[in-house]
Amino acid sequence: MEIRFEKREVLKEKPTGALGFGKYETDYMFVMDYDDGKWHDARIVPYGPIEFDPASMVLHYAQETFEGMKAYKAKDGRVLLFRPEMNARRFINSNKRLSMPIIEEKDFIQAVEELVRVEKDWIPTGEGESLYIRPYMFATEKAIGVHPANSYKFIVICSPVGAYYPEGVNPVKIYVEDEYVRATVGGTGFTKCGGNYAGSLAAQVKAEELGYTQVLWLDGVHRKYVEEVGSMNVMFEVDNTIITAPTDGTVLPGVTRDSILHILRDWGYKVEEKHFAIDDLMKAGHDGSLQEAWGTGTAAVISPIGELYFKGDIVTINDFKTGELTQKIYDTLTGIQWGDLEDKYGWTYEVKVD
Ligand SMILES: Cc1ncc(COP(=O)(O)O)c(C=O)c1O
């Protein structure tokens, strides 16, 4: 794929101090258009507003998909991506489900890689800092009437981000949603489409009103089996076995989830991908067999879960402290991602920056 480069006259000031998450955008963005059955005009251009028609179909029928990944600067100066092919493949699966055009794996990676190369000086180097990368696609055809659009934009933007938890890894309080559902088999739960998140906000608001930070979703049919958290997959250590929901259509197949399951199996842990009833989880919390629990996702990497709330019943996990296994997984995965530990799995992908 040929990518045109349009230089910016004046570069932005880089932020100083705490970066937070998603607060700053870099100097450039990657843009490509789809019309008449093909992608064209791949370009890296100055970051800025884009124009599209008020009747663009995404605004009515929500054909929009996205990805989330990071670039890391290793201590020896290498610039690393983490398993970018998994994001590329998941993006293809999301786009197929939403009847949107696909971007070939190699083109997706090339777009990300070239933008990261251009923006290499934006990759922050403080402890736990990285460059968050957000590729996304949406329907631009101007039409009213439900059908798959004929034209789309694919854009990649970047944002320097700080450690998700600047004071270190700390447990979060999770609210188990018993009214709203996020996904059902046959729906779009396995995709990363904006609509999934729009539909989840009402539960998030309920959780926050009760003092909880995140929502744990139950399955959409029985409201019984544990699925995933707002933007993370979840894992529970019960009687020395790690339990997590299977990726059979309703949960997002997380890159972090896959990596952690791999590492745990490699360490000899028994891992079960199964439908786990919320009643059994709460029972395990009360009888002490629930040892640790954590969420996995690109943004926070690993998030220990310290408390669960379900219909007024509350379970505290590991005395609301980060468990030993949770910490070990966090240290191992971040060690690989930032290039501090040997990557025996071949997961890191170096972006050559001369
Ligand atoms: C709903 C949902 N589940 C799980 C995840 C974790 O996926 P990953 O590990 O690929 O970031 C995310 C974040 O992308 C998410 O939005």
mmCIF file of C-alpha atoms and ligand atoms in Angstrom:
data_model
loop_
_atom_site.group_PDB
_atom_site.id
_atom_site.type_symbol
_atom_site.label_atom_id
_atom_site.label_comp_id
_atom_site.label_asym_id
_atom_site.label_seq_id
_atom_site.Cartn_x
_atom_site.Cartn_y
_atom_site.Cartn_z
ATOM 1 C CA MET A 1 0.000 0.000 0.000
ATOM 2 C CA GLU A 2 1.360 3.387 -0.984
ATOM 3 C CA ILE A 3 0.991 6.056 1.700
ATOM 4 C CA ARG A 4 1.194 9.755 0.868
ATOM 5 C CA PHE A 5 2.663 12.058 3.529
ATOM 6 C CA GLU A 6 1.497 15.614 4.069
ATOM 7 C CA LYS A 7 3.820 17.553 6.333
ATOM 8 C CA ARG A 8 2.575 19.815 9.073
ATOM 9 C CA GLU A 9 3.962 23.352 9.193
ATOM 10 C CA VAL A 10 4.214 23.602 12.943
ATOM 11 C CA LEU A 11 4.436 20.653 15.312
ATOM 12 C CA LYS A 12 2.435 20.685 18.539
ATOM 13 C CA GLU A 13 3.952 21.160 21.968
ATOM 14 C CA LYS A 14 4.335 17.816 23.694
ATOM 15 C CA PRO A 15 2.494 17.603 27.026
ATOM 16 C CA THR A 16 4.489 17.707 30.227
ATOM 17 C CA GLY A 17 3.417 16.210 33.537
ATOM 18 C CA ALA A 18 0.804 13.508 34.058
ATOM 19 C CA LEU A 19 -0.557 12.280 30.719
ATOM 20 C CA GLY A 20 -3.728 10.660 31.988
ATOM 21 C CA PHE A 21 -5.594 8.562 29.423
ATOM 22 C CA GLY A 22 -6.812 9.764 26.019
ATOM 23 C CA LYS A 23 -6.340 13.478 26.710
ATOM 24 C CA TYR A 24 -3.818 14.390 23.995
ATOM 25 C CA GLU A 25 -3.575 13.731 20.277
ATOM 26 C CA THR A 26 -0.364 13.614 18.289
ATOM 27 C CA ASP A 27 0.605 15.660 15.202
ATOM 28 C CA TYR A 28 -0.611 13.296 12.498
ATOM 29 C CA MET A 29 -3.301 10.795 11.623
ATOM 30 C CA PHE A 30 -3.634 8.086 9.008
ATOM 31 C CA VAL A 31 -6.665 8.348 6.720
ATOM 32 C CA MET A 32 -7.911 6.166 3.868
ATOM 33 C CA ASP A 33 -11.211 6.226 1.955
ATOM 34 C CA TYR A 34 -13.369 3.468 0.538
ATOM 35 C CA ASP A 35 -15.533 4.049 -2.529
ATOM 36 C CA ASP A 36 -16.696 1.905 -5.438
ATOM 37 C CA GLY A 37 -15.528 -1.287 -3.802
ATOM 38 C CA LYS A 38 -11.952 -0.295 -3.054
ATOM 39 C CA TRP A 39 -9.714 1.501 -0.614
ATOM 40 C CA HIS A 40 -7.812 4.490 -1.986
ATOM 41 C CA ASP A 41 -5.789 7.571 -1.075
ATOM 42 C CA ALA A 42 -3.926 6.203 1.943
ATOM 43 C CA ARG A 43 -2.318 9.204 3.594
ATOM 44 C CA ILE A 44 -0.687 10.462 6.750
ATOM 45 C CA VAL A 45 -1.851 14.023 7.254
ATOM 46 C CA PRO A 46 -1.836 16.637 10.034
ATOM 47 C CA TYR A 47 -4.242 15.701 12.827
ATOM 48 C CA GLY A 48 -7.355 17.848 12.597
ATOM 49 C CA PRO A 49 -11.109 17.987 12.040
ATOM 50 C CA ILE A 50 -12.591 15.968 9.197
ATOM 51 C CA GLU A 51 -15.583 16.867 7.124
ATOM 52 C CA PHE A 52 -18.404 14.493 6.271
ATOM 53 C CA ASP A 53 -22.011 14.837 5.238
ATOM 54 C CA PRO A 54 -24.694 15.294 7.935
ATOM 55 C CA ALA A 55 -26.550 12.395 6.337
ATOM 56 C CA SER A 56 -23.539 10.064 6.639
ATOM 57 C CA MET A 57 -24.913 6.645 7.437
ATOM 58 C CA VAL A 58 -22.803 6.098 10.529
ATOM 59 C CA LEU A 59 -24.817 8.832 12.219
ATOM 60 C CA HIS A 60 -28.055 6.909 11.747
ATOM 61 C CA TYR A 61 -27.230 3.230 11.559
ATOM 62 C CA ALA A 62 -23.970 3.101 13.523
ATOM 63 C CA GLN A 63 -21.720 1.209 11.146
ATOM 64 C CA GLU A 64 -18.610 1.934 13.185
ATOM 65 C CA THR A 65 -15.845 -0.358 14.408
ATOM 66 C CA PHE A 66 -12.586 0.289 16.187
ATOM 67 C CA GLU A 67 -9.477 -1.179 17.735
ATOM 68 C CA GLY A 68 -7.236 -0.309 20.660
ATOM 69 C CA MET A 69 -3.511 -1.063 20.843
ATOM 70 C CA LYS A 70 -0.287 0.507 22.073
ATOM 71 C CA ALA A 71 3.280 1.318 20.999
ATOM 72 C CA TYR A 72 5.965 1.030 23.682
ATOM 73 C CA LYS A 73 9.450 2.547 23.832
ATOM 74 C CA ALA A 74 11.929 0.039 25.260
ATOM 75 C CA LYS A 75 14.849 1.226 27.405
ATOM 76 C CA ASP A 76 17.247 0.399 24.552
ATOM 77 C CA GLY A 77 15.305 2.691 22.204
ATOM 78 C CA ARG A 78 13.392 0.028 20.288
ATOM 79 C CA VAL A 79 9.794 0.856 19.406
ATOM 80 C CA LEU A 80 7.502 -2.105 19.983
ATOM 81 C CA LEU A 81 3.944 -3.065 19.125
ATOM 82 C CA PHE A 82 2.284 -6.001 20.859
ATOM 83 C CA ARG A 83 0.676 -8.710 18.693
ATOM 84 C CA PRO A 84 -0.677 -6.205 16.124
ATOM 85 C CA GLU A 85 -1.859 -9.044 13.880
ATOM 86 C CA MET A 86 -4.443 -9.944 16.518
ATOM 87 C CA ASN A 87 -5.933 -6.452 16.358
ATOM 88 C CA ALA A 88 -5.872 -6.609 12.562
ATOM 89 C CA ARG A 89 -7.743 -9.934 12.554
ATOM 90 C CA ARG A 90 -10.254 -8.828 15.161
ATOM 91 C CA PHE A 91 -10.896 -5.691 13.098
ATOM 92 C CA ILE A 92 -11.617 -7.883 10.077
ATOM 93 C CA ASN A 93 -14.072 -9.964 12.143
ATOM 94 C CA SER A 94 -15.791 -6.838 13.459
ATOM 95 C CA ASN A 95 -16.087 -5.358 9.983
ATOM 96 C CA LYS A 96 -17.457 -8.544 8.468
ATOM 97 C CA ARG A 97 -20.151 -8.748 11.147
ATOM 98 C CA LEU A 98 -21.182 -5.149 10.527
ATOM 99 C CA SER A 99 -21.216 -5.623 6.725
ATOM 100 C CA MET A 100 -18.326 -3.206 6.355
ATOM 101 C CA PRO A 101 -15.341 -3.586 4.028
ATOM 102 C CA ILE A 102 -12.266 -5.259 5.453
ATOM 103 C CA ILE A 103 -8.706 -4.028 5.582
ATOM 104 C CA GLU A 104 -6.131 -6.689 4.848
ATOM 105 C CA GLU A 105 -3.986 -7.622 7.832
ATOM 106 C CA LYS A 106 -0.795 -6.363 6.167
ATOM 107 C CA ASP A 107 -2.371 -3.011 5.253
ATOM 108 C CA PHE A 108 -3.740 -2.522 8.766
ATOM 109 C CA ILE A 109 -0.312 -3.207 10.267
ATOM 110 C CA GLN A 110 1.415 -1.009 7.691
ATOM 111 C CA ALA A 111 -0.913 1.910 8.469
ATOM 112 C CA VAL A 112 -0.275 1.579 12.205
ATOM 113 C CA GLU A 113 3.434 1.012 11.771
ATOM 114 C CA GLU A 114 4.014 3.995 9.475
ATOM 115 C CA LEU A 115 2.026 6.334 11.691
ATOM 116 C CA VAL A 116 3.948 5.161 14.765
ATOM 117 C CA ARG A 117 7.210 5.686 12.873
ATOM 118 C CA VAL A 118 6.205 9.266 12.032
ATOM 119 C CA GLU A 119 5.085 9.844 15.641
ATOM 120 C CA LYS A 120 7.972 8.049 17.350
ATOM 121 C CA ASP A 121 8.883 11.127 19.376
ATOM 122 C CA TRP A 122 5.393 11.067 20.857
ATOM 123 C CA ILE A 123 5.929 7.718 22.543
ATOM 124 C CA PRO A 124 6.363 8.686 26.185
ATOM 125 C CA THR A 125 9.100 6.998 28.171
ATOM 126 C CA GLY A 126 7.998 7.400 31.793
ATOM 127 C CA GLU A 127 7.178 4.349 33.910
ATOM 128 C CA GLY A 128 4.111 2.619 32.454
ATOM 129 C CA GLU A 129 3.657 5.198 29.691
ATOM 130 C CA SER A 130 2.915 4.319 26.073
ATOM 131 C CA LEU A 131 1.362 5.596 22.862
ATOM 132 C CA TYR A 132 -2.256 4.472 22.628
ATOM 133 C CA ILE A 133 -3.327 3.746 19.041
ATOM 134 C CA ARG A 134 -6.946 3.956 17.950
ATOM 135 C CA PRO A 135 -7.750 2.624 14.442
ATOM 136 C CA TYR A 136 -11.422 2.977 13.470
ATOM 137 C CA MET A 137 -13.765 2.794 10.497
ATOM 138 C CA PHE A 138 -17.159 4.326 9.839
ATOM 139 C CA ALA A 139 -19.757 4.669 7.090
ATOM 140 C CA THR A 140 -19.663 7.975 5.216
ATOM 141 C CA GLU A 141 -22.182 7.363 2.432
ATOM 142 C CA LYS A 142 -24.874 10.009 2.593
ATOM 143 C CA ALA A 143 -28.174 8.212 2.596
ATOM 144 C CA ILE A 144 -31.205 7.634 4.720
ATOM 145 C CA GLY A 145 -32.477 4.079 4.503
ATOM 146 C CA VAL A 146 -31.107 0.974 6.171
ATOM 147 C CA HIS A 147 -28.547 -0.887 4.086
ATOM 148 C CA PRO A 148 -24.782 -1.377 4.194
ATOM 149 C CA ALA A 149 -23.078 1.857 3.123
ATOM 150 C CA ASN A 150 -21.003 2.120 -0.054
ATOM 151 C CA SER A 151 -18.363 4.485 1.295
ATOM 152 C CA TYR A 152 -16.251 4.494 4.453
ATOM 153 C CA LYS A 153 -13.310 6.147 6.136
ATOM 154 C CA PHE A 154 -10.553 4.299 7.951
ATOM 155 C CA ILE A 155 -8.601 6.503 10.352
ATOM 156 C CA VAL A 156 -5.832 5.884 12.867
ATOM 157 C CA ILE A 157 -5.110 8.389 15.629
ATOM 158 C CA CYS A 158 -2.644 8.200 18.515
ATOM 159 C CA SER A 159 -2.577 9.497 22.058
ATOM 160 C CA PRO A 160 0.312 9.448 24.526
ATOM 161 C CA VAL A 161 -0.999 7.879 27.728
ATOM 162 C CA GLY A 162 0.229 7.463 31.252
ATOM 163 C CA ALA A 163 0.157 4.400 33.426
ATOM 164 C CA TYR A 164 -3.511 3.550 33.890
ATOM 165 C CA TYR A 165 -2.871 3.480 37.634
ATOM 166 C CA PRO A 166 -0.146 6.062 38.338
ATOM 167 C CA GLU A 167 0.175 4.935 41.983
ATOM 168 C CA GLY A 168 0.583 1.309 40.942
ATOM 169 C CA VAL A 169 -1.839 -1.522 40.426
ATOM 170 C CA ASN A 170 -4.815 -1.133 42.759
ATOM 171 C CA PRO A 171 -7.981 -3.212 43.153
ATOM 172 C CA VAL A 172 -11.228 -1.956 41.638
ATOM 173 C CA LYS A 173 -14.828 -2.380 42.792
ATOM 174 C CA ILE A 174 -17.110 -4.106 40.316
ATOM 175 C CA TYR A 175 -20.896 -3.929 40.030
ATOM 176 C CA VAL A 176 -22.602 -7.007 38.560
ATOM 177 C CA GLU A 177 -25.423 -5.836 36.292
ATOM 178 C CA ASP A 178 -28.667 -7.800 36.701
ATOM 179 C CA GLU A 179 -31.061 -5.813 34.495
ATOM 180 C CA TYR A 180 -29.414 -4.666 31.267
ATOM 181 C CA VAL A 181 -27.477 -7.032 29.012
ATOM 182 C CA ARG A 182 -24.594 -6.331 26.678
ATOM 183 C CA ALA A 183 -24.667 -9.187 24.182
ATOM 184 C CA THR A 184 -26.372 -12.386 23.125
ATOM 185 C CA VAL A 185 -25.253 -15.200 20.862
ATOM 186 C CA GLY A 186 -25.828 -14.115 17.273
ATOM 187 C CA GLY A 187 -25.372 -10.440 18.152
ATOM 188 C CA THR A 188 -22.280 -8.249 17.995
ATOM 189 C CA GLY A 189 -20.702 -8.998 21.386
ATOM 190 C CA PHE A 190 -17.528 -10.428 19.850
ATOM 191 C CA THR A 191 -16.934 -7.291 17.782
ATOM 192 C CA LYS A 192 -15.491 -3.967 18.788
ATOM 193 C CA CYS A 193 -18.266 -1.756 17.447
ATOM 194 C CA GLY A 194 -19.294 1.547 18.966
ATOM 195 C CA GLY A 195 -22.888 0.387 19.423
ATOM 196 C CA ASN A 196 -21.843 -2.202 22.006
ATOM 197 C CA TYR A 197 -20.457 0.566 24.162
ATOM 198 C CA ALA A 198 -23.391 2.950 23.689
ATOM 199 C CA GLY A 199 -25.726 0.243 24.951
ATOM 200 C CA SER A 200 -23.577 -0.372 27.994
ATOM 201 C CA LEU A 201 -23.569 3.167 29.350
ATOM 202 C CA ALA A 202 -26.841 2.946 31.297
ATOM 203 C CA ALA A 203 -25.395 0.174 33.447
ATOM 204 C CA GLN A 204 -22.140 2.096 33.875
ATOM 205 C CA VAL A 205 -24.130 5.062 35.218
ATOM 206 C CA LYS A 206 -25.955 2.774 37.680
ATOM 207 C CA ALA A 207 -22.649 1.314 38.851
ATOM 208 C CA GLU A 208 -21.097 4.719 39.395
ATOM 209 C CA GLU A 209 -24.121 5.906 41.373
ATOM 210 C CA LEU A 210 -23.493 3.037 43.783
ATOM 211 C CA GLY A 211 -19.777 3.848 44.031
ATOM 212 C CA TYR A 212 -18.525 1.126 41.685
ATOM 213 C CA THR A 213 -16.062 1.766 38.865
ATOM 214 C CA GLN A 214 -16.953 -0.930 36.357
ATOM 215 C CA VAL A 215 -19.776 -3.202 35.287
ATOM 216 C CA LEU A 216 -19.525 -6.975 35.126
ATOM 217 C CA TRP A 217 -21.933 -8.301 32.501
ATOM 218 C CA LEU A 218 -23.939 -11.491 32.756
ATOM 219 C CA ASP A 219 -25.049 -13.477 29.715
ATOM 220 C CA GLY A 220 -27.961 -12.030 27.782
ATOM 221 C CA VAL A 221 -30.239 -15.085 27.865
ATOM 222 C CA HIS A 222 -30.261 -16.355 31.453
ATOM 223 C CA ARG A 223 -28.615 -13.366 33.172
ATOM 224 C CA LYS A 224 -26.729 -16.027 35.032
ATOM 225 C CA TYR A 225 -23.246 -16.592 33.597
ATOM 226 C CA VAL A 226 -20.352 -14.205 34.033
ATOM 227 C CA GLU A 227 -19.105 -12.673 30.768
ATOM 228 C CA GLU A 228 -16.812 -9.621 30.852
ATOM 229 C CA VAL A 229 -16.287 -6.166 32.313
ATOM 230 C CA GLY A 230 -16.927 -2.867 30.430
ATOM 231 C CA SER A 231 -13.576 -2.808 28.664
ATOM 232 C CA MET A 232 -11.855 -5.891 30.020
ATOM 233 C CA ASN A 233 -12.133 -9.645 30.062
ATOM 234 C CA VAL A 234 -12.256 -11.152 33.546
ATOM 235 C CA MET A 235 -10.541 -14.090 35.218
ATOM 236 C CA PHE A 236 -11.142 -15.706 38.587
ATOM 237 C CA GLU A 237 -8.835 -17.966 40.547
ATOM 238 C CA VAL A 238 -11.022 -20.464 42.382
ATOM 239 C CA ASP A 239 -9.411 -23.418 44.191
ATOM 240 C CA ASN A 240 -6.196 -22.868 42.200
ATOM 241 C CA THR A 241 -8.023 -23.036 38.859
ATOM 242 C CA ILE A 242 -8.285 -19.987 36.617
ATOM 243 C CA ILE A 243 -11.777 -19.550 35.218
ATOM 244 C CA THR A 244 -12.785 -17.195 32.399
ATOM 245 C CA ALA A 245 -15.717 -16.958 29.992
ATOM 246 C CA PRO A 246 -15.261 -18.696 26.626
ATOM 247 C CA THR A 247 -15.096 -16.538 23.507
ATOM 248 C CA ASP A 248 -18.099 -18.075 21.830
ATOM 249 C CA GLY A 249 -19.727 -14.978 20.397
ATOM 250 C CA THR A 250 -20.716 -12.745 23.288
ATOM 251 C CA VAL A 251 -17.431 -11.524 24.764
ATOM 252 C CA LEU A 252 -14.645 -9.650 23.055
ATOM 253 C CA PRO A 253 -11.691 -11.937 22.304
ATOM 254 C CA GLY A 254 -9.131 -9.787 24.096
ATOM 255 C CA VAL A 255 -5.497 -9.739 23.035
ATOM 256 C CA THR A 256 -4.528 -9.421 26.692
ATOM 257 C CA ARG A 257 -6.869 -12.290 27.641
ATOM 258 C CA ASP A 258 -5.290 -14.587 25.087
ATOM 259 C CA SER A 259 -1.776 -13.636 26.190
ATOM 260 C CA ILE A 260 -2.494 -14.154 29.898
ATOM 261 C CA LEU A 261 -4.149 -17.535 29.317
ATOM 262 C CA HIS A 262 -1.085 -18.549 27.333
ATOM 263 C CA ILE A 263 1.283 -17.477 30.106
ATOM 264 C CA LEU A 264 -0.804 -19.143 32.832
ATOM 265 C CA ARG A 265 -0.910 -22.436 30.933
ATOM 266 C CA ASP A 266 2.813 -22.113 30.346
ATOM 267 C CA TRP A 267 3.308 -21.731 34.110
ATOM 268 C CA GLY A 268 1.348 -24.937 34.665
ATOM 269 C CA TYR A 269 -1.922 -23.434 35.877
ATOM 270 C CA LYS A 270 -5.183 -25.195 35.224
ATOM 271 C CA VAL A 271 -7.257 -22.863 33.062
ATOM 272 C CA GLU A 272 -10.942 -23.362 32.298
ATOM 273 C CA GLU A 273 -12.776 -21.333 29.652
ATOM 274 C CA LYS A 274 -16.336 -22.018 30.729
ATOM 275 C CA HIS A 275 -19.719 -20.550 31.600
ATOM 276 C CA PHE A 276 -19.405 -19.704 35.281
ATOM 277 C CA ALA A 277 -22.620 -18.895 37.173
ATOM 278 C CA ILE A 278 -22.675 -15.686 39.186
ATOM 279 C CA ASP A 279 -24.226 -17.571 42.134
ATOM 280 C CA ASP A 280 -21.249 -19.933 42.174
ATOM 281 C CA LEU A 281 -18.852 -17.010 41.954
ATOM 282 C CA MET A 282 -20.488 -15.204 44.898
ATOM 283 C CA LYS A 283 -20.569 -18.477 46.860
ATOM 284 C CA ALA A 284 -16.842 -18.967 46.199
ATOM 285 C CA GLY A 285 -16.318 -15.403 47.394
ATOM 286 C CA HIS A 286 -18.109 -16.126 50.652
ATOM 287 C CA ASP A 287 -16.593 -19.542 51.388
ATOM 288 C CA GLY A 288 -13.039 -18.393 50.687
ATOM 289 C CA SER A 289 -12.336 -20.511 47.606
ATOM 290 C CA LEU A 290 -12.217 -17.391 45.388
ATOM 291 C CA GLN A 291 -8.560 -16.482 45.790
ATOM 292 C CA GLU A 292 -7.991 -13.702 43.257
ATOM 293 C CA ALA A 293 -9.814 -11.970 40.426
ATOM 294 C CA TRP A 294 -8.619 -9.575 37.759
ATOM 295 C CA GLY A 295 -9.610 -7.890 34.530
ATOM 296 C CA THR A 296 -7.425 -7.914 31.389
ATOM 297 C CA GLY A 297 -7.302 -5.254 28.672
ATOM 298 C CA THR A 298 -4.913 -3.134 26.637
ATOM 299 C CA ALA A 299 -5.586 0.093 28.541
ATOM 300 C CA ALA A 300 -5.066 -1.108 32.128
ATOM 301 C CA VAL A 301 -3.187 -4.326 31.243
ATOM 302 C CA ILE A 302 -4.286 -6.108 34.453
ATOM 303 C CA SER A 303 -6.771 -4.721 36.925
ATOM 304 C CA PRO A 304 -7.173 -6.553 40.230
ATOM 305 C CA ILE A 305 -10.775 -6.888 41.389
ATOM 306 C CA GLY A 306 -11.196 -6.212 45.096
ATOM 307 C CA GLU A 307 -14.962 -6.242 45.481
ATOM 308 C CA LEU A 308 -18.044 -7.622 43.727
ATOM 309 C CA TYR A 309 -21.588 -6.355 44.238
ATOM 310 C CA PHE A 310 -24.518 -8.478 43.059
ATOM 311 C CA LYS A 311 -28.114 -7.653 43.996
ATOM 312 C CA GLY A 312 -27.081 -6.212 47.362
ATOM 313 C CA ASP A 313 -24.695 -9.060 48.178
ATOM 314 C CA ILE A 314 -21.066 -7.977 48.531
ATOM 315 C CA VAL A 315 -17.929 -10.097 48.299
ATOM 316 C CA THR A 316 -14.457 -8.790 49.123
ATOM 317 C CA ILE A 317 -11.618 -10.544 47.315
ATOM 318 C CA ASN A 318 -8.173 -11.109 48.832
ATOM 319 C CA ASP A 319 -8.863 -8.481 51.548
ATOM 320 C CA PHE A 320 -9.086 -5.874 48.794
ATOM 321 C CA LYS A 321 -5.382 -6.268 48.074
ATOM 322 C CA THR A 322 -3.618 -7.029 44.792
ATOM 323 C CA GLY A 323 -3.000 -10.777 44.811
ATOM 324 C CA GLU A 324 0.384 -12.369 44.289
ATOM 325 C CA LEU A 325 -0.621 -14.058 41.042
ATOM 326 C CA THR A 326 -2.262 -10.875 39.710
ATOM 327 C CA GLN A 327 0.936 -8.936 40.386
ATOM 328 C CA LYS A 328 3.102 -11.626 38.803
ATOM 329 C CA ILE A 329 0.999 -11.666 35.639
ATOM 330 C CA TYR A 330 1.088 -7.875 35.482
ATOM 331 C CA ASP A 331 4.878 -7.775 35.887
ATOM 332 C CA THR A 332 5.401 -10.486 33.296
ATOM 333 C CA LEU A 333 3.146 -9.056 30.614
ATOM 334 C CA THR A 334 4.282 -5.448 31.034
ATOM 335 C CA GLY A 335 7.888 -6.730 31.096
ATOM 336 C CA ILE A 336 7.379 -8.306 27.682
ATOM 337 C CA GLN A 337 5.425 -5.358 26.262
ATOM 338 C CA TRP A 338 8.025 -2.772 27.272
ATOM 339 C CA GLY A 339 10.892 -5.009 26.137
ATOM 340 C CA ASP A 340 12.357 -5.526 29.638
ATOM 341 C CA LEU A 341 11.812 -9.291 29.674
ATOM 342 C CA GLU A 342 12.750 -11.853 27.078
ATOM 343 C CA ASP A 343 9.841 -12.358 24.682
ATOM 344 C CA LYS A 344 9.910 -16.118 24.257
ATOM 345 C CA TYR A 345 6.452 -16.109 22.703
ATOM 346 C CA GLY A 346 7.442 -13.847 19.806
ATOM 347 C CA TRP A 347 4.682 -11.363 20.603
ATOM 348 C CA THR A 348 6.547 -8.103 20.263
ATOM 349 C CA TYR A 349 6.772 -6.489 16.828
ATOM 350 C CA GLU A 350 9.542 -4.002 16.319
ATOM 351 C CA VAL A 351 8.867 -0.841 14.344
ATOM 352 C CA LYS A 352 12.192 0.106 12.794
ATOM 353 C CA VAL A 353 12.798 3.780 13.433
ATOM 354 C CA ASP A 354 16.395 4.071 12.100
HETATM 355 C C1 LIG B 1 -15.565 -5.106 25.906
HETATM 356 C C2 LIG B 1 -14.104 -5.352 25.987
HETATM 357 N N1 LIG B 1 -13.675 -6.542 26.466
HETATM 358 C C3 LIG B 1 -12.367 -6.822 26.551
HETATM 359 C C4 LIG B 1 -11.398 -5.910 26.164
HETATM 360 C C5 LIG B 1 -9.946 -6.277 26.241
HETATM 361 O O1 LIG B 1 -9.408 -6.520 24.970
HETATM 362 P P1 LIG B 1 -7.848 -6.300 24.686
HETATM 363 O O2 LIG B 1 -7.126 -7.152 25.654
HETATM 364 O O3 LIG B 1 -7.666 -6.730 23.274
HETATM 365 O O4 LIG B 1 -7.593 -4.852 24.896
HETATM 366 C C6 LIG B 1 -11.792 -4.657 25.677
HETATM 367 C C7 LIG B 1 -10.787 -3.679 25.240
HETATM 368 O O5 LIG B 1 -10.485 -3.600 24.092
HETATM 369 C C8 LIG B 1 -13.179 -4.364 25.581
HETATM 370 O O6 LIG B 1 -13.596 -3.182 25.124
#
